């Protein structure tokens, strides 16, 4: 995916909240059967329980951060 079409760039999360970065791991987040990707909106009723998070290709010597934001 090109940088210009990345939902994080389009929504100005990159540049406003986060500095530009190079993706270093693949992450999959599911609330039940619904997979969440960058820019996915979900209703608060859909996130009552903790999500299932899988991280692939990670370097076990580094720390990773998962950021979730709430839009009002």
PDB file of C-alpha atoms in Angstrom:
ATOM      1  CA  UNK A   1       0.000   0.000   0.000  1.00  0.00           C
ATOM      2  CA  UNK A   2       1.410   3.372  -0.921  1.00  0.00           C
ATOM      3  CA  UNK A   3       2.016   5.899   1.841  1.00  0.00           C
ATOM      4  CA  UNK A   4      -0.504   8.366   0.324  1.00  0.00           C
ATOM      5  CA  UNK A   5      -3.365   5.864   0.577  1.00  0.00           C
ATOM      6  CA  UNK A   6      -2.574   4.589   4.078  1.00  0.00           C
ATOM      7  CA  UNK A   7      -5.614   5.267   6.302  1.00  0.00           C
ATOM      8  CA  UNK A   8      -3.300   6.524   9.059  1.00  0.00           C
ATOM      9  CA  UNK A   9      -1.820   9.099   6.675  1.00  0.00           C
ATOM     10  CA  UNK A  10      -5.183  10.082   5.172  1.00  0.00           C
ATOM     11  CA  UNK A  11      -6.688  10.652   8.604  1.00  0.00           C
ATOM     12  CA  UNK A  12      -3.560  12.612   9.601  1.00  0.00           C
ATOM     13  CA  UNK A  13      -2.728  10.242  12.471  1.00  0.00           C
ATOM     14  CA  UNK A  14       0.719  10.002  10.890  1.00  0.00           C
ATOM     15  CA  UNK A  15       2.076  13.501  11.078  1.00  0.00           C
ATOM     16  CA  UNK A  16      -0.295  14.714  13.815  1.00  0.00           C
ATOM     17  CA  UNK A  17      -0.199  11.926  16.427  1.00  0.00           C
ATOM     18  CA  UNK A  18       2.701   9.765  15.181  1.00  0.00           C
ATOM     19  CA  UNK A  19       5.907  10.582  13.349  1.00  0.00           C
ATOM     20  CA  UNK A  20       6.321   8.774  10.001  1.00  0.00           C
ATOM     21  CA  UNK A  21       7.575   5.229  10.567  1.00  0.00           C
ATOM     22  CA  UNK A  22       8.551   2.027   8.780  1.00  0.00           C
ATOM     23  CA  UNK A  23       6.263  -0.915   9.548  1.00  0.00           C
ATOM     24  CA  UNK A  24       8.293  -3.634  11.263  1.00  0.00           C
ATOM     25  CA  UNK A  25       5.692  -6.279  12.179  1.00  0.00           C
ATOM     26  CA  UNK A  26       2.353  -7.553  10.941  1.00  0.00           C
ATOM     27  CA  UNK A  27      -0.501  -7.267  13.396  1.00  0.00           C
ATOM     28  CA  UNK A  28      -4.007  -8.758  13.324  1.00  0.00           C
ATOM     29  CA  UNK A  29      -6.703  -7.532  15.690  1.00  0.00           C
ATOM     30  CA  UNK A  30     -10.118  -9.187  15.980  1.00  0.00           C
ATOM     31  CA  UNK A  31     -13.162  -8.354  18.051  1.00  0.00           C
ATOM     32  CA  UNK A  32     -15.033 -11.626  17.747  1.00  0.00           C
ATOM     33  CA  UNK A  33     -15.305 -12.325  14.012  1.00  0.00           C
ATOM     34  CA  UNK A  34     -14.614  -8.700  12.945  1.00  0.00           C
ATOM     35  CA  UNK A  35     -11.028  -7.965  11.877  1.00  0.00           C
ATOM     36  CA  UNK A  36      -9.889  -4.425  12.626  1.00  0.00           C
ATOM     37  CA  UNK A  37      -7.499  -2.621  10.260  1.00  0.00           C
ATOM     38  CA  UNK A  38      -6.060   0.911  10.206  1.00  0.00           C
ATOM     39  CA  UNK A  39      -8.920   3.355  10.000  1.00  0.00           C
ATOM     40  CA  UNK A  40     -11.667   0.858  10.861  1.00  0.00           C
ATOM     41  CA  UNK A  41     -14.476   2.350  12.887  1.00  0.00           C
ATOM     42  CA  UNK A  42     -16.337   0.195  15.405  1.00  0.00           C
ATOM     43  CA  UNK A  43     -19.229   0.901  17.713  1.00  0.00           C
ATOM     44  CA  UNK A  44     -18.543   0.915  21.440  1.00  0.00           C
ATOM     45  CA  UNK A  45     -20.986  -1.985  21.855  1.00  0.00           C
ATOM     46  CA  UNK A  46     -18.721  -4.111  19.625  1.00  0.00           C
ATOM     47  CA  UNK A  47     -15.654  -3.625  21.816  1.00  0.00           C
ATOM     48  CA  UNK A  48     -16.991  -4.530  25.240  1.00  0.00           C
ATOM     49  CA  UNK A  49     -14.593  -7.484  25.457  1.00  0.00           C
ATOM     50  CA  UNK A  50     -10.828  -7.430  24.943  1.00  0.00           C
ATOM     51  CA  UNK A  51      -9.672  -8.028  21.350  1.00  0.00           C
ATOM     52  CA  UNK A  52      -7.593 -10.962  20.155  1.00  0.00           C
ATOM     53  CA  UNK A  53      -4.218  -9.555  19.050  1.00  0.00           C
ATOM     54  CA  UNK A  54      -1.660 -11.483  16.972  1.00  0.00           C
ATOM     55  CA  UNK A  55       1.750 -10.042  16.075  1.00  0.00           C
ATOM     56  CA  UNK A  56       3.834 -11.782  13.394  1.00  0.00           C
ATOM     57  CA  UNK A  57       7.412 -11.198  12.297  1.00  0.00           C
ATOM     58  CA  UNK A  58       8.322  -9.532  15.544  1.00  0.00           C
ATOM     59  CA  UNK A  59      11.801  -9.149  16.924  1.00  0.00           C
ATOM     60  CA  UNK A  60      11.622 -10.483  20.485  1.00  0.00           C
ATOM     61  CA  UNK A  61      14.357  -8.055  21.553  1.00  0.00           C
ATOM     62  CA  UNK A  62      12.156  -5.020  20.764  1.00  0.00           C
ATOM     63  CA  UNK A  63       9.032  -3.597  22.330  1.00  0.00           C
ATOM     64  CA  UNK A  64       5.893  -2.808  20.309  1.00  0.00           C
ATOM     65  CA  UNK A  65       3.011  -0.442  21.002  1.00  0.00           C
ATOM     66  CA  UNK A  66      -0.622  -0.886  19.997  1.00  0.00           C
ATOM     67  CA  UNK A  67      -2.489   2.436  19.919  1.00  0.00           C
ATOM     68  CA  UNK A  68      -6.259   2.627  19.852  1.00  0.00           C
ATOM     69  CA  UNK A  69      -7.991   5.991  19.611  1.00  0.00           C
ATOM     70  CA  UNK A  70     -11.564   7.036  20.216  1.00  0.00           C
ATOM     71  CA  UNK A  71     -13.303   9.550  18.004  1.00  0.00           C
ATOM     72  CA  UNK A  72     -16.131  11.533  19.506  1.00  0.00           C
TER      73      UNK A  72
END
